[in-house]
Coordinates of N, CA, C and O in Angstrom, one line a residue:
X1 N 329.9 47.4 191.9 CA 331.4 47.6 191.6 C 332.2 48.2 192.6 O 331.7 49.0 193.6
X2 N 333.6 48.2 192.6 CA 334.4 48.8 193.6 C 335.8 49.2 192.7 O 336.2 48.4 192.1
X3 N 336.1 50.4 193.1 CA 337.2 50.9 192.3 C 338.4 51.4 193.4 O 338.0 52.0 194.4
X4 N 339.5 50.8 193.2 CA 340.8 51.3 194.1 C 341.9 51.7 193.1 O 342.4 50.8 192.4
X5 N 341.9 52.9 193.0 CA 342.9 53.5 192.0 C 342.5 53.2 190.7 O 341.4 53.7 190.2
X6 N 343.3 52.5 189.8 CA 342.9 52.2 188.4 C 342.5 50.9 188.5 O 342.3 50.1 187.4
X7 N 342.1 50.1 189.4 CA 341.7 48.8 189.5 C 340.0 48.6 189.8 O 339.6 49.5 190.7
X8 N 339.3 48.1 188.8 CA 337.8 48.0 189.0 C 337.6 46.6 189.3 O 337.8 45.7 188.5
X9 N 336.8 46.4 190.3 CA 336.2 45.0 190.6 C 334.8 44.9 190.4 O 334.1 45.9 190.8
X10 N 334.2 44.0 189.5 CA 332.8 43.8 189.3 C 332.4 42.6 189.6 O 333.0 41.5 189.4
X11 N 331.3 42.5 190.0 CA 330.4 41.4 190.5 C 330.0 40.7 189.1 O 329.9 41.3 188.2
X12 N 330.0 39.4 189.1 CA 329.5 38.8 187.8 C 328.0 39.3 187.4 O 327.8 39.4 186.1
X13 N 327.4 39.7 188.3 CA 325.8 40.1 188.1 C 325.7 41.6 187.8 O 324.8 42.1 187.7
X14 N 326.9 42.2 187.7 CA 327.0 43.7 187.5 C 326.2 44.1 186.2 O 326.3 43.3 185.1
X15 N 325.6 45.1 186.3 CA 324.9 45.7 185.2 C 326.0 46.3 184.1 O 327.0 46.6 184.6
X16 N 325.5 46.4 182.8 CA 326.6 46.9 181.8 C 326.9 48.2 182.1 O 328.2 48.6 181.9
X17 N 326.2 49.1 182.8 CA 326.6 50.5 183.0 C 327.5 50.5 184.2 O 328.0 51.7 184.4
X18 N 327.6 49.5 184.9 CA 328.4 49.6 186.1 C 329.9 49.9 185.9 O 330.5 50.6 186.5
X19 N 330.3 49.2 184.6 CA 331.7 49.4 184.3 C 332.0 50.9 184.1 O 333.0 51.5 184.5
X20 N 331.0 51.6 183.3 CA 331.0 53.0 182.9 C 331.3 53.7 184.3 O 332.0 54.9 184.3
X21 N 330.3 53.5 185.1 CA 330.2 54.3 186.5 C 331.6 54.2 187.1 O 332.2 55.1 187.7
X22 N 332.1 52.8 187.2 CA 333.4 52.8 188.0 C 334.7 53.4 187.2 O 335.4 54.0 187.9
X23 N 334.6 53.5 185.9 CA 335.6 54.2 185.1 C 335.7 55.6 185.6 O 336.7 56.2 185.7
X24 N 334.5 56.1 185.9 CA 334.4 57.6 186.3 C 335.1 57.7 187.6 O 335.9 58.6 187.9
X25 N 335.0 56.7 188.5 CA 335.7 56.8 189.9 C 337.2 56.6 189.5 O 337.9 57.4 190.1
X26 N 337.8 55.9 188.5 CA 339.1 55.8 188.3 C 339.5 57.2 188.0 O 340.5 57.7 188.3
X27 N 338.8 57.9 187.1 CA 339.1 59.4 186.7 C 339.3 60.3 188.0 O 340.1 61.0 188.1
X28 N 338.3 60.1 188.8 CA 338.2 60.8 190.1 C 339.6 60.6 191.0 O 340.2 61.4 191.4
X29 N 340.0 59.3 190.9 CA 341.1 58.9 191.6 C 342.2 59.6 191.1 O 343.2 59.9 191.9
X30 N 342.4 59.6 189.8 CA 343.6 60.1 189.1 C 343.8 61.6 189.4 O 344.9 62.1 189.4
X31 N 342.7 62.3 189.9 CA 342.8 63.7 190.2 C 343.4 64.0 191.6 O 344.1 64.9 191.7
X32 N 343.2 63.1 192.4 CA 343.7 63.3 193.8 C 344.1 61.8 194.4 O 343.4 61.3 195.2
X33 N 345.1 61.1 193.8 CA 345.2 59.6 194.3 C 345.6 59.4 195.6 O 344.8 58.3 196.0
X34 N 346.2 60.2 196.3 CA 346.3 59.8 197.7 C 345.2 60.3 198.6 O 344.9 59.7 199.7
X35 N 344.5 61.3 198.3 CA 343.4 62.1 199.1 C 342.0 61.6 198.6 O 341.1 61.6 199.6
X36 N 341.9 61.2 197.5 CA 340.6 60.5 197.1 C 339.7 59.5 197.9 O 338.7 60.0 198.4
X37 N 340.5 58.7 198.4 CA 339.7 57.6 199.3 C 339.3 58.3 200.6 O 338.2 58.1 201.1
X38 N 340.1 59.3 201.2 CA 339.6 60.0 202.2 C 338.5 60.9 202.1 O 337.5 61.0 202.9
X39 N 338.7 61.7 201.0 CA 337.5 62.6 200.5 C 336.3 61.8 200.3 O 335.1 62.2 200.7
X40 N 336.3 60.6 199.7 CA 335.2 59.9 199.4 C 334.5 59.5 200.8 O 333.3 59.5 200.9
X41 N 335.3 58.9 201.5 CA 334.9 58.4 202.9 C 334.2 59.6 203.8 O 333.1 59.3 204.2
X42 N 334.7 60.7 203.7 CA 334.1 61.9 204.5 C 332.8 62.3 203.7 O 331.7 62.5 204.7
X43 N 332.8 62.2 202.5 CA 331.4 62.5 201.8 C 330.4 61.4 202.1 O 329.2 61.7 202.4
X44 N 330.8 60.2 202.2 CA 330.0 59.1 202.5 C 329.5 59.3 204.0 O 328.3 59.1 204.3
X45 N 330.3 59.5 204.9 CA 329.9 59.7 206.3 C 328.9 60.9 206.5 O 328.0 60.8 207.2
X46 N 329.2 61.9 205.8 CA 328.5 63.1 205.9 C 327.1 63.1 205.1 O 326.1 63.5 205.8
X47 N 327.1 62.5 204.1 CA 326.1 62.6 203.1 C 325.4 61.1 202.7 O 324.4 61.2 201.9
X48 N 326.0 60.1 203.2 CA 325.6 58.8 202.8 C 325.8 58.6 201.3 O 326.5 59.2 200.8
X49 N 325.5 57.2 201.0 CA 325.8 57.0 199.6 C 325.3 57.7 198.5 O 325.8 58.3 197.6
X50 N 323.8 57.9 198.6 CA 323.1 58.7 197.7 C 323.4 60.2 197.5 O 323.4 60.7 196.4
X51 N 323.7 60.7 198.6 CA 324.3 62.1 198.8 C 325.6 62.3 198.5 O 326.0 63.6 198.4
X52 N 326.5 61.3 198.3 CA 327.8 61.6 198.1 C 328.1 62.1 196.7 O 327.7 61.8 195.7
X53 N 328.9 63.3 196.7 CA 328.9 64.1 195.6 C 329.8 63.4 194.5 O 329.6 63.4 193.3
X54 N 330.7 62.3 194.9 CA 331.5 61.6 193.9 C 330.5 60.5 193.2 O 330.7 60.2 192.0
X55 N 329.7 60.0 194.0 CA 328.6 59.0 193.4 C 327.8 59.9 192.5 O 327.3 59.3 191.4
X56 N 327.1 60.9 192.9 CA 326.4 61.8 192.1 C 327.0 62.1 190.8 O 326.3 62.0 189.7
X57 N 328.4 62.6 190.7 CA 329.1 62.8 189.6 C 329.2 61.5 188.7 O 329.1 61.6 187.5
X58 N 329.5 60.4 189.3 CA 329.6 59.2 188.4 C 328.2 58.8 187.8 O 328.3 58.4 186.7
X59 N 327.1 58.8 188.6 CA 325.9 58.5 188.0 C 325.3 59.5 186.7 O 325.0 59.1 185.9
X60 N 325.8 60.7 187.0 CA 325.5 61.8 186.1 C 326.2 61.4 184.8 O 325.7 61.6 183.7
X61 N 327.6 61.2 185.0 CA 328.4 61.0 183.8 C 328.2 59.8 183.1 O 328.3 59.7 182.0
X62 N 327.9 58.7 183.8 CA 327.7 57.4 183.3 C 326.6 57.5 182.4 O 326.5 56.8 181.2
X63 N 325.5 58.3 182.6 CA 324.4 58.5 181.6 C 324.7 59.0 180.4 O 324.0 58.8 179.3
X64 N 326.0 59.7 180.4 CA 326.4 60.4 179.2 C 327.2 59.4 178.2 O 327.5 59.8 177.0
X65 N 327.5 58.4 178.8 CA 328.5 57.5 178.0 C 327.5 56.6 177.0 O 326.6 55.9 177.6
X66 N 327.6 56.9 175.7 CA 326.6 56.2 174.9 C 326.8 54.8 174.8 O 325.7 54.2 174.7
X67 N 327.8 54.1 174.8 CA 327.8 52.7 174.6 C 328.3 52.1 176.0 O 329.5 52.4 176.2
X68 N 327.4 51.3 176.6 CA 328.0 50.7 177.9 C 329.1 49.7 177.5 O 329.0 49.1 176.4
X69 N 329.9 49.3 178.3 CA 331.0 48.5 178.0 C 330.5 47.2 178.4 O 330.1 46.9 179.5
X70 N 330.6 46.1 177.4 CA 330.1 44.7 178.0 C 331.3 43.9 178.3 O 332.1 43.9 177.6
X71 N 331.1 43.4 179.4 CA 332.3 42.6 179.8 C 331.8 41.0 179.8 O 330.9 40.8 180.4
X72 N 332.7 40.3 179.2 CA 332.4 38.8 179.1 C 333.0 38.2 180.3 O 334.4 37.8 180.2
X73 N 332.4 38.1 181.3 CA 333.0 37.5 182.6 C 333.5 36.0 182.4 O 334.4 35.6 183.0
X74 N 332.7 35.3 181.6 CA 333.1 33.8 181.5 C 334.4 33.6 180.9 O 335.3 32.7 181.1
X75 N 334.9 34.7 180.0 CA 336.3 34.7 179.4 C 337.3 34.7 180.7 O 338.3 34.1 180.6
X76 N 337.0 35.2 181.7 CA 338.0 35.4 182.9 C 337.8 34.3 184.0 O 338.4 34.3 185.1
X77 N 336.8 33.4 183.8 CA 336.5 32.4 184.7 C 337.4 31.4 184.8 O 337.6 30.5 183.7
X78 N 338.1 31.2 185.8 CA 339.1 30.0 186.1 C 338.6 28.8 186.9 O 339.2 28.0 187.0
X79 N 337.3 28.9 187.3 CA 336.9 27.7 188.1 C 336.7 26.4 187.2 O 336.8 25.4 187.9
X80 N 336.7 26.5 185.9 CA 336.5 25.1 185.3 C 338.0 24.6 184.8 O 338.1 23.6 184.3
X81 N 339.0 25.3 185.2 CA 340.3 24.8 184.6 C 340.8 23.7 185.5 O 340.7 23.6 186.5
X82 N 341.4 22.8 184.6 CA 341.9 21.5 185.2 C 340.9 20.4 185.3 O 341.2 19.4 185.9
X83 N 339.7 20.7 184.8 CA 338.7 19.6 184.9 C 338.7 18.8 183.8 O 339.0 19.1 182.7

């Protein structure tokens, strides 16, 4: 998944907990909307993906979300329209 501000992009093959993980990144964005991308990038450069404190926080909190959100990707699939 990928989060930009309050926009979450997920691959069709994303696991159900991926949405919960990305929603935590949305919350992180809201705390510092203009600076979060810079902070995240610095963390990534210094510590890699696994050591990034924002990823650690998202993985930690995602486990506390009781019901993973299930997304029906086929509902949003436009590839068959007009056939």
